[in-house]
Coordinates of C-alpha atoms and ligand atoms in Angstrom, one line a residue:
F1 CA -29.8 64.8 22.5
F2 CA -27.7 62.2 24.1
K3 CA -29.2 62.9 27.4
S4 CA -32.8 62.6 26.2
F5 CA -32.0 59.5 24.2
K6 CA -30.5 57.9 27.3
T7 CA -33.5 58.9 29.4
C8 CA -35.8 57.5 26.7
F9 CA -33.8 54.3 26.6
L10 CA -34.0 54.0 30.3
I11 CA -37.7 54.5 30.4
V12 CA -38.3 51.9 27.7
A13 CA -36.0 49.4 29.5
F14 CA -37.7 50.1 32.8
V15 CA -41.2 49.7 31.2
C16 CA -40.1 46.4 29.6
L17 CA -38.6 45.1 32.9
T18 CA -41.4 46.0 35.2
L19 CA -44.1 44.8 32.8
N20 CA -42.5 41.5 31.7
L21 CA -46.0 40.6 30.5
A22 CA -46.6 37.0 29.2
A23 CA -44.1 36.9 26.4
Q24 CA -46.1 34.5 24.3
S25 CA -49.4 35.1 22.6
F26 CA -52.0 32.5 23.6
M27 CA -53.5 29.9 21.4
M28 CA -56.8 30.5 19.7
N29 CA -59.8 28.7 21.2
P30 CA -58.6 25.9 23.5
Y31 CA -62.4 25.2 23.8
G32 CA -62.3 23.8 20.3
C33 CA -59.0 21.9 20.7
K34 CA -59.2 18.2 21.3
D35 CA -56.0 18.1 23.2
A36 CA -57.1 20.6 25.9
V37 CA -58.0 19.3 29.3
L38 CA -59.6 21.4 32.0
L39 CA -57.8 21.8 35.3
N40 CA -61.0 23.2 36.9
G41 CA -61.9 21.8 40.3
R42 CA -61.0 22.4 43.9
W43 CA -57.5 23.7 44.4
N44 CA -55.5 24.0 47.6
A45 CA -55.1 27.6 48.8
I46 CA -53.2 29.7 51.2
I47 CA -54.2 33.3 52.1
D48 CA -51.0 35.3 52.3
Q49 CA -52.1 38.7 53.5
Y50 CA -48.6 40.1 54.2
G51 CA -47.1 38.7 51.0
R52 CA -44.5 36.5 52.7
G53 CA -45.0 33.5 50.3
E54 CA -42.4 34.5 47.7
A55 CA -39.6 34.9 50.3
K56 CA -40.7 31.7 52.0
K57 CA -40.8 29.9 48.6
F58 CA -44.3 28.6 48.8
F59 CA -43.9 27.8 45.1
Q60 CA -41.6 24.9 46.0
N61 CA -44.5 23.2 47.9
R62 CA -41.9 21.6 50.1
K63 CA -42.8 18.8 52.5
P64 CA -40.5 18.1 55.4
Q65 CA -38.4 15.1 54.7
K66 CA -37.6 14.4 58.3
N67 CA -39.1 15.6 61.5
T68 CA -36.2 18.0 62.2
E69 CA -36.9 19.9 59.0
F70 CA -38.9 23.1 59.5
V71 CA -41.3 24.1 56.8
E72 CA -43.7 26.8 57.9
Y73 CA -46.4 26.5 55.3
S74 CA -48.4 23.7 53.8
F75 CA -50.9 23.5 51.0
D76 CA -52.3 20.2 52.2
G77 CA -55.2 19.8 54.6
G78 CA -56.4 23.3 54.7
L79 CA -58.4 25.8 52.6
R80 CA -59.7 24.7 49.2
L81 CA -61.0 27.1 46.6
D82 CA -63.1 26.5 43.5
V83 CA -61.5 27.1 40.2
P84 CA -62.9 28.8 38.2
G85 CA -64.3 31.4 40.6
D86 CA -63.4 34.5 42.5
F87 CA -62.2 33.9 46.0
N88 CA -64.2 36.7 47.6
S89 CA -67.5 34.9 47.2
Q90 CA -66.2 31.6 48.5
L91 CA -65.5 32.4 52.2
P92 CA -67.1 35.1 54.3
E93 CA -63.8 36.3 55.5
L94 CA -62.6 36.8 51.9
K95 CA -65.5 39.1 51.0
Y96 CA -63.5 42.3 51.1
Y97 CA -60.1 40.7 50.7
E98 CA -57.5 42.3 48.4
G99 CA -54.0 40.8 48.4
N100 CA -52.2 37.5 47.8
V101 CA -53.8 34.1 47.6
W102 CA -51.7 31.1 46.6
Y103 CA -53.3 28.3 44.7
Q104 CA -51.9 24.8 44.3
R105 CA -52.8 21.5 42.6
T106 CA -51.2 18.6 40.9
F107 CA -52.0 17.0 37.6
M108 CA -50.8 14.0 35.7
A109 CA -49.0 14.3 32.4
K110 CA -46.8 12.4 30.1
K111 CA -43.5 13.9 29.3
D112 CA -43.2 13.7 25.5
T113 CA -40.6 15.9 23.9
S114 CA -42.2 15.3 20.4
R115 CA -45.1 17.4 21.6
R116 CA -45.7 20.8 23.2
Q117 CA -47.4 21.3 26.5
Y118 CA -49.1 24.5 27.7
L119 CA -50.9 25.9 30.6
Y120 CA -53.7 28.2 29.5
F121 CA -55.5 30.6 31.8
A122 CA -58.7 32.2 30.5
G123 CA -58.6 34.9 33.2
V124 CA -56.9 35.5 36.5
S125 CA -57.5 38.8 38.4
Y126 CA -55.6 40.9 38.7
E127 CA -52.1 39.5 38.5
A128 CA -50.8 36.0 38.3
A129 CA -47.4 34.4 38.8
V130 CA -47.1 30.7 37.8
W131 CA -44.7 28.0 38.9
L132 CA -44.5 24.5 37.7
N133 CA -42.6 21.9 39.7
G134 CA -40.9 24.7 41.6
K135 CA -39.8 26.7 38.5
K136 CA -41.3 30.0 37.5
V137 CA -42.9 29.9 34.1
G138 CA -44.1 33.5 34.0
R139 CA -46.5 36.1 35.1
H140 CA -49.4 38.1 33.6
E141 CA -51.1 41.3 34.5
G142 CA -54.7 42.1 33.7
G143 CA -57.8 40.3 35.0
F144 CA -59.9 39.9 31.9
T145 CA -57.9 38.3 29.1
P146 CA -56.3 34.9 28.6
F147 CA -52.6 34.0 28.8
Q148 CA -50.6 30.9 28.5
F149 CA -47.1 29.5 29.1
D150 CA -45.2 26.8 27.2
V151 CA -44.3 24.4 30.0
S152 CA -42.8 21.6 27.8
D153 CA -39.4 22.0 29.5
Q154 CA -40.6 22.2 33.1
L155 CA -43.1 19.3 32.7
V156 CA -42.2 16.0 34.3
D157 CA -43.5 12.5 33.6
G158 CA -46.2 11.7 36.1
E159 CA -47.4 14.1 38.8
N160 CA -46.8 17.8 38.2
D161 CA -47.1 20.4 40.9
L162 CA -48.7 23.7 39.8
V163 CA -48.6 26.8 42.0
I164 CA -50.2 30.1 41.2
L165 CA -49.8 33.3 43.2
V166 CA -52.8 35.6 42.6
N167 CA -52.8 39.2 43.7
N168 CA -55.8 41.5 43.3
N169 CA -54.5 44.6 45.0
R170 CA -55.8 47.7 43.3
R171 CA -52.9 49.9 42.0
V172 CA -52.3 53.4 40.9
D173 CA -50.9 52.2 37.6
G174 CA -53.4 49.4 37.1
I175 CA -56.2 49.1 34.5
P176 CA -58.7 49.6 36.1
A177 CA -57.0 51.7 38.7
M178 CA -57.7 52.5 42.4
Q179 CA -61.5 52.9 42.2
F180 CA -64.1 51.5 40.0
D181 CA -67.8 50.9 40.4
W182 CA -67.8 47.1 40.7
W183 CA -66.5 44.5 43.1
N184 CA -62.8 43.9 43.0
Y185 CA -63.1 40.1 42.6
G186 CA -59.8 38.3 42.8
G187 CA -58.8 34.8 42.0
I188 CA -58.6 32.3 39.1
L189 CA -61.8 33.6 37.7
R190 CA -62.0 31.6 34.6
D191 CA -61.2 28.1 33.1
V192 CA -57.7 26.7 33.3
F193 CA -56.5 24.2 30.7
F194 CA -53.5 21.9 30.3
V195 CA -53.0 21.5 26.6
D196 CA -50.8 18.8 25.2
R197 CA -50.5 19.2 21.4
P198 CA -48.3 17.8 18.6
R199 CA -45.2 19.9 18.1
V200 CA -46.7 21.4 14.9
H201 CA -50.1 22.7 15.7
V202 CA -52.6 25.4 15.0
H203 CA -51.8 28.4 17.1
D204 CA -54.0 31.1 15.7
Y205 CA -56.6 31.7 12.9
K206 CA -58.9 34.2 11.6
V207 CA -62.0 33.3 9.5
Q208 CA -64.3 36.2 8.6
L209 CA -65.9 37.8 5.6
K210 CA -63.5 39.8 3.5
K211 CA -64.2 43.5 4.2
G212 CA -66.6 44.9 1.6
F213 CA -67.6 41.4 0.3
E214 CA -70.5 39.2 1.3
D215 CA -69.3 36.3 -0.8
V216 CA -65.6 36.0 0.1
I217 CA -64.4 34.3 3.3
A218 CA -60.9 35.6 4.1
G219 CA -58.4 35.0 6.8
Y220 CA -55.3 33.1 7.8
V221 CA -54.0 30.2 9.9
Q222 CA -50.8 30.4 11.9
L223 CA -49.0 27.3 13.0
E224 CA -46.7 26.9 15.9
G225 CA -43.6 24.8 15.7
A226 CA -43.4 24.6 11.9
S227 CA -40.0 25.3 10.4
S228 CA -40.9 24.3 6.9
P229 CA -44.1 24.7 4.8
Q230 CA -46.9 22.5 6.0
P231 CA -50.2 21.3 4.5
V232 CA -53.2 22.5 6.5
E233 CA -56.8 21.6 5.7
L234 CA -59.5 24.1 6.2
S235 CA -63.0 22.8 6.2
V236 CA -66.5 24.3 6.4
P237 CA -68.7 21.3 5.6
E238 CA -72.0 23.2 5.4
L239 CA -70.4 25.5 2.7
N240 CA -68.8 22.6 0.9
I241 CA -65.4 24.0 1.7
K242 CA -62.5 21.7 2.0
Q243 CA -59.4 23.6 1.1
Q244 CA -55.8 22.5 1.3
L245 CA -53.6 25.3 2.4
T246 CA -49.8 25.4 2.5
T247 CA -48.1 27.5 5.1
D248 CA -45.0 29.6 4.4
A249 CA -41.7 29.1 6.2
K250 CA -43.1 31.0 9.1
G251 CA -46.1 28.7 9.5
R252 CA -48.6 31.1 8.1
A253 CA -51.1 30.7 5.3
S254 CA -53.6 33.3 4.1
F255 CA -56.7 32.5 2.1
E256 CA -59.6 34.0 0.3
I257 CA -62.4 31.6 -0.6
A258 CA -65.5 32.3 -2.7
A259 CA -68.6 31.3 -0.6
K260 CA -72.1 32.3 0.0
P261 CA -72.8 31.8 3.7
Q262 CA -76.1 32.7 5.1
L263 CA -75.3 35.9 6.9
W264 CA -75.3 36.1 10.7
E265 CA -78.0 38.5 12.1
P266 CA -79.9 38.8 15.3
A267 CA -83.1 37.2 13.9
A268 CA -81.1 34.3 12.4
P269 CA -77.7 33.9 14.0
R270 CA -76.4 31.3 11.6
M271 CA -73.1 29.8 12.6
Y272 CA -70.9 27.3 10.7
Q273 CA -68.6 24.6 11.9
V274 CA -65.0 25.6 10.8
A275 CA -62.1 23.3 11.3
F276 CA -58.3 23.4 10.7
T277 CA -56.3 20.2 10.6
V278 CA -52.6 19.8 10.5
G279 CA -51.3 16.3 10.9
S280 CA -52.9 14.9 14.0
D281 CA -53.7 18.4 15.4
A282 CA -57.2 19.9 14.9
V283 CA -59.1 22.8 16.2
S284 CA -62.7 23.6 15.4
D285 CA -64.9 26.6 16.0
E286 CA -68.4 27.8 15.2
I287 CA -68.2 31.0 13.2
G288 CA -70.7 33.4 11.8
F289 CA -70.3 35.7 8.9
R290 CA -71.7 39.2 8.7
S291 CA -70.6 42.7 7.7
I292 CA -70.7 45.8 9.9
E293 CA -70.0 49.3 8.9
V294 CA -70.9 52.9 9.4
K295 CA -72.4 55.1 6.8
G296 CA -73.0 58.7 7.8
S297 CA -74.8 58.3 11.1
D298 CA -76.1 54.8 10.3
I299 CA -74.8 51.5 11.5
L300 CA -75.2 49.0 8.8
L301 CA -75.4 45.3 9.6
N302 CA -75.1 43.3 6.4
G303 CA -75.7 46.5 4.5
K304 CA -79.0 47.3 6.3
P305 CA -79.5 50.0 9.0
V306 CA -79.8 48.6 12.4
F307 CA -80.9 50.1 15.8
L308 CA -79.1 48.6 18.7
K309 CA -81.5 47.6 21.4
G310 CA -78.9 47.0 24.2
I311 CA -78.3 46.5 27.8
N312 CA -75.2 46.6 30.0
F313 CA -74.2 44.0 32.6
H314 CA -71.3 43.0 34.7
E315 CA -69.8 39.5 34.6
E316 CA -71.6 38.7 37.9
I317 CA -74.3 36.4 39.1
P318 CA -76.0 38.6 41.7
Q319 CA -77.8 35.7 43.4
R320 CA -74.4 34.0 44.0
M321 CA -72.7 37.2 44.7
G322 CA -69.7 36.2 42.6
R323 CA -68.3 36.2 39.1
A324 CA -70.0 34.4 36.3
Y325 CA -67.7 31.8 34.7
S326 CA -69.7 29.0 32.9
D327 CA -72.1 28.3 30.1
A328 CA -74.9 28.0 32.6
D329 CA -74.1 31.4 34.1
A330 CA -74.0 32.9 30.6
A331 CA -77.4 31.3 29.9
M332 CA -78.8 32.8 33.1
I333 CA -77.7 36.3 32.3
L334 CA -78.4 36.2 28.6
S335 CA -81.8 34.7 28.8
E336 CA -82.8 37.8 30.8
V337 CA -81.2 40.0 28.1
K338 CA -83.3 38.2 25.4
A339 CA -86.5 38.5 27.5
L340 CA -86.0 42.3 27.6
G341 CA -86.1 42.3 23.8
C342 CA -82.5 43.1 23.2
N343 CA -80.3 42.6 20.1
F344 CA -77.2 44.1 21.6
I345 CA -75.1 44.0 24.8
R346 CA -72.3 46.1 26.2
T347 CA -70.1 43.8 28.3
A348 CA -69.2 46.6 30.5
H349 CA -66.5 47.4 31.4
Y350 CA -64.0 44.6 30.4
P351 CA -63.8 41.6 28.1
Q352 CA -66.1 39.0 29.8
N353 CA -65.4 35.3 29.7
E354 CA -65.7 33.4 26.4
H355 CA -68.8 31.5 27.6
I356 CA -70.7 34.8 27.7
V357 CA -69.4 36.1 24.4
R358 CA -70.0 32.8 22.6
V359 CA -73.5 32.1 24.0
A360 CA -74.5 35.8 23.3
E361 CA -73.5 35.4 19.7
K362 CA -75.4 32.2 19.3
M363 CA -78.4 34.0 20.7
G364 CA -78.0 36.7 18.0
L365 CA -76.7 39.4 20.2
M366 CA -74.4 42.1 18.8
I367 CA -71.7 43.0 21.3
W368 CA -69.8 46.1 22.4
E369 CA -66.6 44.9 24.0
E370 CA -64.4 47.2 26.0
I371 CA -61.1 47.3 27.8
P372 CA -61.2 48.3 31.5
L373 CA -60.0 51.9 30.9
W374 CA -62.5 53.3 33.3
Q375 CA -62.3 56.8 35.0
G376 CA -59.3 57.6 37.1
I377 CA -56.5 56.2 34.8
E378 CA -53.0 57.8 35.1
F379 CA -52.6 58.6 31.4
S380 CA -49.3 60.5 32.0
N381 CA -47.6 57.3 33.2
P382 CA -45.9 55.6 30.2
V383 CA -46.6 52.2 31.8
I384 CA -50.4 52.8 31.3
L385 CA -50.0 53.0 27.5
K386 CA -48.1 49.7 27.4
K387 CA -50.6 48.0 29.6
A388 CA -53.6 49.3 27.7
E389 CA -52.1 48.2 24.4
T390 CA -51.5 44.8 25.8
M391 CA -55.1 44.5 27.0
L392 CA -56.5 45.8 23.8
R393 CA -54.3 43.4 21.8
E394 CA -55.4 40.4 23.9
M395 CA -59.1 41.3 23.7
I396 CA -59.0 41.7 19.9
Y397 CA -56.9 38.7 19.4
R398 CA -59.2 36.4 21.5
D399 CA -62.4 37.6 19.9
K400 CA -61.6 38.4 16.3
N401 CA -63.6 35.4 15.0
R402 CA -66.8 36.4 16.8
A403 CA -69.4 37.6 14.4
G404 CA -71.3 38.9 17.4
I405 CA -68.7 41.5 18.2
I406 CA -69.3 44.6 16.2
I407 CA -67.7 47.3 18.3
W408 CA -64.3 47.4 20.1
S409 CA -64.4 50.1 22.8
I410 CA -61.2 51.6 24.1
A411 CA -62.4 53.5 27.1
N412 CA -65.2 54.6 29.4
E413 CA -65.6 58.1 30.8
T414 CA -62.1 59.6 30.5
D415 CA -61.4 63.3 30.9
P416 CA -59.8 65.0 28.0
S417 CA -56.2 66.0 28.5
E418 CA -53.1 66.1 26.4
Y419 CA -51.9 62.7 27.7
R420 CA -55.3 61.1 27.5
D421 CA -55.9 62.3 24.0
K422 CA -52.6 61.0 22.9
V423 CA -53.0 57.6 24.5
L424 CA -56.5 57.0 23.4
T425 CA -56.3 58.3 19.8
G426 CA -53.2 56.0 19.6
L427 CA -55.4 53.1 20.8
V428 CA -58.0 53.9 18.2
D429 CA -55.4 53.7 15.5
M430 CA -54.1 50.5 16.9
T431 CA -57.5 48.9 17.0
R432 CA -58.0 49.7 13.3
R433 CA -54.6 48.3 12.5
L434 CA -55.4 45.1 14.4
D435 CA -58.9 44.7 13.0
G436 CA -60.2 46.9 10.2
T437 CA -63.5 45.0 10.0
R438 CA -65.2 46.2 13.1
L439 CA -66.2 49.6 14.5
V440 CA -64.2 51.5 17.1
G441 CA -66.1 53.2 19.9
A442 CA -65.7 54.8 23.3
A443 CA -68.1 56.0 26.0
F444 CA -68.2 59.7 26.9
D445 CA -69.7 61.6 29.8
N446 CA -68.1 65.0 29.2
M447 CA -71.0 66.6 27.2
T448 CA -71.7 70.3 27.9
Y449 CA -75.2 71.5 28.5
H450 CA -76.0 75.0 27.0
K451 CA -78.7 76.4 29.1
D452 CA -79.6 79.2 26.7
V453 CA -80.4 76.8 23.9
S454 CA -81.2 73.7 26.0
T455 CA -78.7 71.8 24.0
F456 CA -76.0 69.2 24.7
T457 CA -72.7 69.3 22.8
L458 CA -69.5 67.4 23.0
E459 CA -66.0 68.9 22.3
D460 CA -63.6 66.1 22.4
R461 CA -60.8 65.0 20.0
L462 CA -61.4 61.4 20.9
A463 CA -65.0 61.6 19.7
E464 CA -63.7 62.8 16.4
A465 CA -61.4 59.8 16.1
V466 CA -63.9 56.9 16.8
D467 CA -66.6 55.5 14.5
V468 CA -69.3 55.3 17.1
V469 CA -69.8 57.7 20.0
G470 CA -71.2 56.2 23.2
V471 CA -72.8 58.7 25.6
N472 CA -73.3 58.0 29.3
K473 CA -75.8 60.5 30.7
Y474 CA -77.9 60.0 33.9
M475 CA -80.7 62.5 33.3
G476 CA -83.0 62.4 36.2
W477 CA -80.4 60.8 38.5
Y478 CA -77.0 62.5 38.7
M479 CA -78.4 65.5 36.8
P480 CA -82.0 66.7 37.0
F481 CA -83.8 67.4 33.8
P482 CA -83.2 71.2 33.5
V483 CA -86.3 71.6 31.4
E484 CA -89.0 69.3 30.1
P485 CA -87.3 66.3 28.3
E486 CA -88.9 67.1 25.0
K487 CA -87.2 70.5 25.0
I488 CA -83.7 69.1 25.4
M489 CA -81.7 69.0 22.2
W490 CA -78.7 67.0 21.3
D491 CA -76.0 68.2 19.0
V492 CA -73.4 65.6 19.7
A493 CA -71.3 64.0 16.9
V494 CA -74.2 64.4 14.5
D495 CA -72.3 63.0 11.6
K496 CA -71.8 59.7 13.4
P497 CA -73.9 57.1 15.1
L498 CA -74.6 57.9 18.7
I499 CA -75.4 55.2 21.2
M500 CA -76.8 56.0 24.6
T501 CA -74.4 53.6 26.3
E502 CA -75.6 54.4 29.8
F503 CA -78.6 56.0 31.4
G504 CA -80.9 55.1 34.3
G505 CA -81.2 55.5 38.0
E506 CA -81.4 53.5 41.2
A507 CA -84.4 51.8 42.8
L508 CA -84.7 49.3 45.6
Y509 CA -86.9 46.4 44.5
G510 CA -90.2 46.5 46.3
Q511 CA -89.8 50.1 47.4
H512 CA -92.7 52.1 46.2
G513 CA -93.7 55.8 46.1
S514 CA -94.8 58.4 43.6
K515 CA -92.9 59.2 40.4
D516 CA -91.7 62.4 42.0
V517 CA -88.1 63.0 42.9
A518 CA -89.1 63.1 46.5
H519 CA -89.5 59.4 46.1
S520 CA -86.2 58.7 44.4
W521 CA -85.0 55.1 45.1
S522 CA -88.5 53.9 44.4
E523 CA -89.5 51.7 41.5
E524 CA -91.9 54.4 40.3
Y525 CA -89.2 57.1 40.2
Q526 CA -86.8 54.8 38.3
E527 CA -89.7 54.0 35.9
E528 CA -90.2 57.7 35.4
I529 CA -86.5 58.3 34.7
Y530 CA -86.8 55.8 31.8
R531 CA -90.0 57.4 30.4
K532 CA -88.5 60.8 30.4
N533 CA -85.2 59.7 28.9
Y534 CA -87.1 58.0 26.0
V535 CA -88.9 61.3 25.4
M536 CA -85.6 63.1 25.3
F537 CA -84.1 60.5 22.9
E538 CA -86.6 61.6 20.2
N539 CA -84.4 64.7 19.9
I540 CA -81.2 62.9 19.2
P541 CA -81.1 62.9 15.4
N542 CA -78.2 60.4 15.2
L543 CA -79.4 58.0 17.9
R544 CA -78.7 54.5 16.7
G545 CA -78.9 52.5 19.9
T546 CA -79.6 52.6 23.6
S547 CA -78.1 50.5 26.4
P548 CA -79.5 51.2 29.9
W549 CA -77.4 50.9 32.9
V550 CA -77.9 48.2 34.0
L551 CA -79.5 44.7 33.8
F552 CA -79.0 43.5 37.3
D553 CA -78.2 45.2 40.6
F554 CA -74.5 44.5 41.2
R555 CA -72.1 44.6 44.1
S556 CA -69.9 47.7 44.4
P557 CA -68.0 49.2 47.3
Y558 CA -68.8 52.5 45.8
R559 CA -72.3 52.3 47.0
C560 CA -72.6 53.3 50.7
H561 CA -76.2 54.3 51.2
Q562 CA -76.9 52.1 54.2
R563 CA -80.6 51.7 53.6
N564 CA -81.0 51.6 49.8
Q565 CA -77.7 50.3 48.7
E566 CA -75.7 48.3 51.3
G567 CA -72.8 47.8 48.9
W568 CA -75.0 47.3 45.8
N569 CA -75.5 49.5 42.8
R570 CA -79.2 49.5 42.5
K571 CA -79.6 50.7 39.0
G572 CA -80.6 47.2 37.9
L573 CA -83.8 46.7 35.9
V574 CA -83.7 43.4 37.8
S575 CA -82.9 43.1 41.5
D576 CA -80.0 41.0 42.9
K577 CA -82.6 38.3 43.7
G578 CA -83.8 38.3 40.1
Q579 CA -87.1 40.2 40.5
R580 CA -87.9 42.6 37.7
K581 CA -88.5 46.2 38.7
K582 CA -91.2 48.3 37.1
A583 CA -88.7 50.0 34.8
W584 CA -88.0 46.7 33.2
W585 CA -91.3 46.9 31.4
V586 CA -90.7 50.4 30.2
V587 CA -87.5 49.3 28.5
K588 CA -89.2 46.2 27.1
N589 CA -92.0 48.3 25.6
F590 CA -89.6 50.7 24.1
Y591 CA -87.7 47.9 22.4
E592 CA -90.9 46.2 21.3
A593 CA -92.0 49.4 19.6
R594 CA -88.8 49.7 17.6
Ligands
GCB601 C1 -71.1 55.3 35.1 C2 -70.1 54.2 34.9 C3 -70.6 52.9 35.5 C4 -71.3 53.2 36.8 C5 -72.5 54.0 36.6 C6 -73.2 54.4 37.9 O1 -71.1 56.3 34.4 O2 -69.7 54.0 33.6 O3 -69.6 52.0 35.6 O4 -71.6 52.0 37.5 O5 -72.1 55.2 36.0 O6 -74.0 53.7 38.3 O7 -72.9 55.5 38.4

């Protein structure tokens, strides 16, 4: 016993040490906080391919004081990179780069010990280490969720020197891991804020309908820095709510308020201004109210069955060949989603930036949000569980106030095994503990086709555990239709809602041929794939949504066909240049008819 206890202790200690993930949870919604200042702009940068910068102490940003002093690096007068933005798309020689890039900038601040100062990063891929004025303030792993550091102690009056080491090497124990079908964009991908708030301030809040009620708004507010009970005002002017809350000794106040908000729905995505005020600190948000539940194989939005007319996309602007990061980018992607007639998006395969999530919800789009547990994950490694839990926690924490989000997805296309089942069913439980008001899903590709009865089935413990089963099946592309589509039956998780989370095939825009497989890669063949799949879908009794793969052609090192792909996954309904392929209209017609 002692031996195994010791081993266990060592493993836990090792995991804690190596992970050392940002200790502090991040503040809710810096976008709605009046004391948050963006540090976006052009930052100095050094490409450090061999990773020498830490030993050479680049983080000190030292300048030679006399001409005999030898400092063999300099941030000044060289490369400058845009923040936010991936580095790969900013310089031709960084296109395929994976490794270390150092970023540096200064910002002015006032040292004020009566307040608290933070650096907030909306997303840095894949790993970030942060130094302020030469002192390390922390690190964070995971490219798609925010993190922050309290820098009150390190901050100086006047000019502050901020240095970030970004590393986007793929890793065996990373999430995602060594291979994935999208570009491995590295860099400070999303907004960076300096936030200077009163010592006592709003750290976190949740404002949603109480589960099972359409006329009760419930939630909590959590203060930071409060050592005694504090009065907090919650206001929702359009609902005539002005409630005085008092926090407990831990800075927390829960509430339930009778109210009759107009419910958020795709046709009328009503949102309300919600504000919390404590002393001179205030944060405001736009929040919608709706209920989402599963009844048998139906998905009920505000108590009514809904069919999810969806689409997948990456957080990428194909025309710019880089990551999306702004409201304008979100509008570009999502207007194309709306034009297709969608009411649902799957932000495959990771939490996308808050601009996208927020603009989508304002446009009335329901959202499936996923952590990047994509094929090829080393589930037997205990570190993976810890990392996955952290990413899941950060995703749910960030987006728990978003009415648009209806499904938390924990994985995409993972092979059943003892370890995988344990890790993923554990994540399902954790998701329900963290947020019991939304649905839990996962995307599966391990269905079995039974030739004798022309039927698909799915045997998977994970499918039993989730609320919504996502199915990725590329009939007509990776798998030919074995018989006519109308003869194929589906007997997959029939007691639950099934969403076709991925289907489709590739076509090079402007390449024409017949609808025959001999002319695969043509727009006509892609169109035919969609037509046939829609015929097959008639035989899925529990089909409650579809989400083609994918809206735009996207960049991916997976895709090595020199003529048709050239490093692009061509399954887009819209090309990388923004031209709609023929299949686009098939999808649009399918949605119009629903
Ligand atoms: C899948 C993956 C998706 C890929 C897609 C494809 O099953 O989930 O990330 O990009 O197939 O194009 O093969």
